[in-house]
PDB file of C-alpha atoms in Angstrom:
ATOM      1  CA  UNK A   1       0.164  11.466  -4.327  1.00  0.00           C
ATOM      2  CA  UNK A   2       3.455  11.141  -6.172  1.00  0.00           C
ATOM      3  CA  UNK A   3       6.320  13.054  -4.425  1.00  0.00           C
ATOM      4  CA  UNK A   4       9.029  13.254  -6.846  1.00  0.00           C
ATOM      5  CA  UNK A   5      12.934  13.557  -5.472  1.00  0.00           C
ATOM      6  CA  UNK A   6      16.018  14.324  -7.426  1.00  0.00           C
ATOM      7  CA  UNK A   7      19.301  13.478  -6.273  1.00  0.00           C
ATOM      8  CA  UNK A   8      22.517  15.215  -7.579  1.00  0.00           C
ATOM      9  CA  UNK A   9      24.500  11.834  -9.272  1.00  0.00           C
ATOM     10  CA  UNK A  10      28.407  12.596 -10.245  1.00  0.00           C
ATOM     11  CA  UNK A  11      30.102   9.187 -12.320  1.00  0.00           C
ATOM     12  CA  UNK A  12      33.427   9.497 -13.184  1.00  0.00           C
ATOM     13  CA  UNK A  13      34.916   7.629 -16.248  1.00  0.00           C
ATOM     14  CA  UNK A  14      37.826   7.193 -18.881  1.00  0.00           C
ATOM     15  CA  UNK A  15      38.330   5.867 -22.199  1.00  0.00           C
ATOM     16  CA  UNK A  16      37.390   2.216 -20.223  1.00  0.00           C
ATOM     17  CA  UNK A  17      35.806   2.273 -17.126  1.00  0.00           C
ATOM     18  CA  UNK A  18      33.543   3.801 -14.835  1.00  0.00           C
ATOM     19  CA  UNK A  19      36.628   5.089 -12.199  1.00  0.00           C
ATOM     20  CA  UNK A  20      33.743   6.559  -9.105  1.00  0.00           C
ATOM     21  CA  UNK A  21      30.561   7.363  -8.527  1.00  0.00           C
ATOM     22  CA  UNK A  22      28.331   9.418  -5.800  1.00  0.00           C
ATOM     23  CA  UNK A  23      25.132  10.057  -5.584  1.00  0.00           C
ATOM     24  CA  UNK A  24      23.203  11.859  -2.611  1.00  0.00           C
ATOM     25  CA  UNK A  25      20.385   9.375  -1.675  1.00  0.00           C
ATOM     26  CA  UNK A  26      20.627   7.532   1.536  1.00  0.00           C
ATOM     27  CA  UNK A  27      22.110   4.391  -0.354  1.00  0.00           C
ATOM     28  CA  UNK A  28      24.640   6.598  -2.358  1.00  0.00           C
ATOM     29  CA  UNK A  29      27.927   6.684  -0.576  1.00  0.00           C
ATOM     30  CA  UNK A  30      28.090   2.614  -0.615  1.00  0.00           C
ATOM     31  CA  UNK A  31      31.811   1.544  -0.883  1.00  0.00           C
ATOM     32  CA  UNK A  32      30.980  -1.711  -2.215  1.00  0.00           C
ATOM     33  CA  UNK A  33      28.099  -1.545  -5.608  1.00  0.00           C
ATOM     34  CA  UNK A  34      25.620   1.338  -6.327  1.00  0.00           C
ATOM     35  CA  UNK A  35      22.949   2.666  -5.851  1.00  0.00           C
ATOM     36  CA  UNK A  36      20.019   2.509  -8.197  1.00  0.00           C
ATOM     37  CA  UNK A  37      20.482   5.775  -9.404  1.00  0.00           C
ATOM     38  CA  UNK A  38      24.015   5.326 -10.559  1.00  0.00           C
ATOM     39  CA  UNK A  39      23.009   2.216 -11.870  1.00  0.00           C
ATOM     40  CA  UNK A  40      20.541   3.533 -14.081  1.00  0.00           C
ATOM     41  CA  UNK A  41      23.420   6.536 -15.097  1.00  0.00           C
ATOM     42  CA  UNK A  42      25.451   3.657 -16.039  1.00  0.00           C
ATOM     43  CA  UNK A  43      23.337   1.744 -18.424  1.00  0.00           C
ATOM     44  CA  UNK A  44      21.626   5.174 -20.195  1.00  0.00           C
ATOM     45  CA  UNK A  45      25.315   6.367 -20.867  1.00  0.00           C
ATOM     46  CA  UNK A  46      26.339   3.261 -21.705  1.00  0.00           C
ATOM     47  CA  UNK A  47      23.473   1.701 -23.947  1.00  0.00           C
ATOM     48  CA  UNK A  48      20.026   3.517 -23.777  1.00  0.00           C
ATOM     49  CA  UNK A  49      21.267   6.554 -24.916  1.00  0.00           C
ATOM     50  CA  UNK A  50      22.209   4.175 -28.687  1.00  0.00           C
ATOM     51  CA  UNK A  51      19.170   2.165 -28.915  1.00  0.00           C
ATOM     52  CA  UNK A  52      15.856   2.877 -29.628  1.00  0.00           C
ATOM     53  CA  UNK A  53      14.384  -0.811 -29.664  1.00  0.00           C
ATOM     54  CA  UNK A  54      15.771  -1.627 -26.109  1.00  0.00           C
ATOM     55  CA  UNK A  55      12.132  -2.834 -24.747  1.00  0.00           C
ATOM     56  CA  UNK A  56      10.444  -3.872 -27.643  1.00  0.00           C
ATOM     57  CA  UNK A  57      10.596  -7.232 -26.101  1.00  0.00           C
ATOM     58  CA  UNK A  58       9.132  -6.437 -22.595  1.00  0.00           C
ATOM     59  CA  UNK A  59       5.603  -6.861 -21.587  1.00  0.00           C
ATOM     60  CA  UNK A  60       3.057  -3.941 -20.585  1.00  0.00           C
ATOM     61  CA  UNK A  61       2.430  -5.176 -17.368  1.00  0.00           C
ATOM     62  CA  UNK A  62       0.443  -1.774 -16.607  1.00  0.00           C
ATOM     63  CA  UNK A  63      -3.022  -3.290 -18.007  1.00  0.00           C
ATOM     64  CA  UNK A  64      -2.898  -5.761 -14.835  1.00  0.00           C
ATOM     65  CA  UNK A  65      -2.686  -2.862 -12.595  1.00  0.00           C
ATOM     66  CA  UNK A  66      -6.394  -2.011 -13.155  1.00  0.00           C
ATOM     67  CA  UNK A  67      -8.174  -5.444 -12.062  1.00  0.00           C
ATOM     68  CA  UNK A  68      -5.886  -7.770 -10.417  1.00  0.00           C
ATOM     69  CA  UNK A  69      -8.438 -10.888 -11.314  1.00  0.00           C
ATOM     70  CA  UNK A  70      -6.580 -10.012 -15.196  1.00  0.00           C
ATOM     71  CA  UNK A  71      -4.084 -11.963 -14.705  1.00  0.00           C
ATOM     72  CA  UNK A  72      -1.659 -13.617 -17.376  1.00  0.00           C
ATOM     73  CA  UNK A  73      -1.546 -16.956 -18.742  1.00  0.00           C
ATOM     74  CA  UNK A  74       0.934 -19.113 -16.234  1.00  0.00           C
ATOM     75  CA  UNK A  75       4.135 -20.176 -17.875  1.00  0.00           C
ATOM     76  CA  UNK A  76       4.586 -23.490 -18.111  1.00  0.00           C
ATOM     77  CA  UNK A  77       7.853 -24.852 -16.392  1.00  0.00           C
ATOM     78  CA  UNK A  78       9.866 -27.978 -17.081  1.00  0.00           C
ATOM     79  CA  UNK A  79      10.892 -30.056 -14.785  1.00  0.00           C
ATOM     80  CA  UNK A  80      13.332 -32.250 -16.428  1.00  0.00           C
ATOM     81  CA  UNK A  81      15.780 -29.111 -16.883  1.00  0.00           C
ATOM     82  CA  UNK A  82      16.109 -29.197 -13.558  1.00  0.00           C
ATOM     83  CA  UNK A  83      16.546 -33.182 -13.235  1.00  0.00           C
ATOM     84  CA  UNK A  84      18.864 -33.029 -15.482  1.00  0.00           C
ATOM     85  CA  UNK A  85      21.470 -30.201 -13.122  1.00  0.00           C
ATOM     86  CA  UNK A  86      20.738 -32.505 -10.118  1.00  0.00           C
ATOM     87  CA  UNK A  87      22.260 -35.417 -11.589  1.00  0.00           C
ATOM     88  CA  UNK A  88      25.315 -33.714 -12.438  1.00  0.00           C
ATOM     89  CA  UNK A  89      26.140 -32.884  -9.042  1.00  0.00           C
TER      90      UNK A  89
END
C-alpha cells in the first residue's frame, strides 16, 4: 500500500537567488542543504516548469521492475581513462 504525505514547503527568493527555505518533513529545518522536497521546488521553478523535453534522454527503467532476470546490457568501462588520472598525480 502506498501512503502518500504532503508536506507544507515555503522557498523564498529575489530577482537572483533562492534567500530561505522550510519545509515540514523531519529533514526540513537543516541549516546546512535541503531537503529533497525543496530540492525538487528548486529545480521545477527553476527549469521543469520551461522544458518539456527534460527526460527524453533517460531510460524507462520500470520494465526491469517486473522480472529482475531482464536485466540490461552491461556498459562497457575503460580502463585506460582511469590510467591515464593516476599518472598525473
Amino acid at each position: 500500500i502506498y501512503h502518500q504525505k504532503r508536506y507544507r514547503v515555503w522557498v523564498k527568493y529575489d530577482d537572483i537567488s533562492v534567500v530561505g527555505w522550510y519545509c515540514q518533513c523531519k529533514a526540513g529545518s537543516r541549516v546546512v542543504g535541503t531537503c529533497s522536497h525543496v530540492t525538487a521546488l528548486i529545480w521545477y521553478l527553476g527549469i521543469g516548469k520551461y522544458t518539456d523535453n527534460i527526460f527524453e534522454n533517460c531510460r524507462d527503467w520500470s520494465k526491469y521492475l517486473l522480472d529482475a532476470r531482464n536485466l540490461p546490457d552491461p556498459v562497457t568501462v575503460d580502463e585506460s581513462d582511469n590510467e591515464e588520472a593516476n599518472d598525473e598525480e
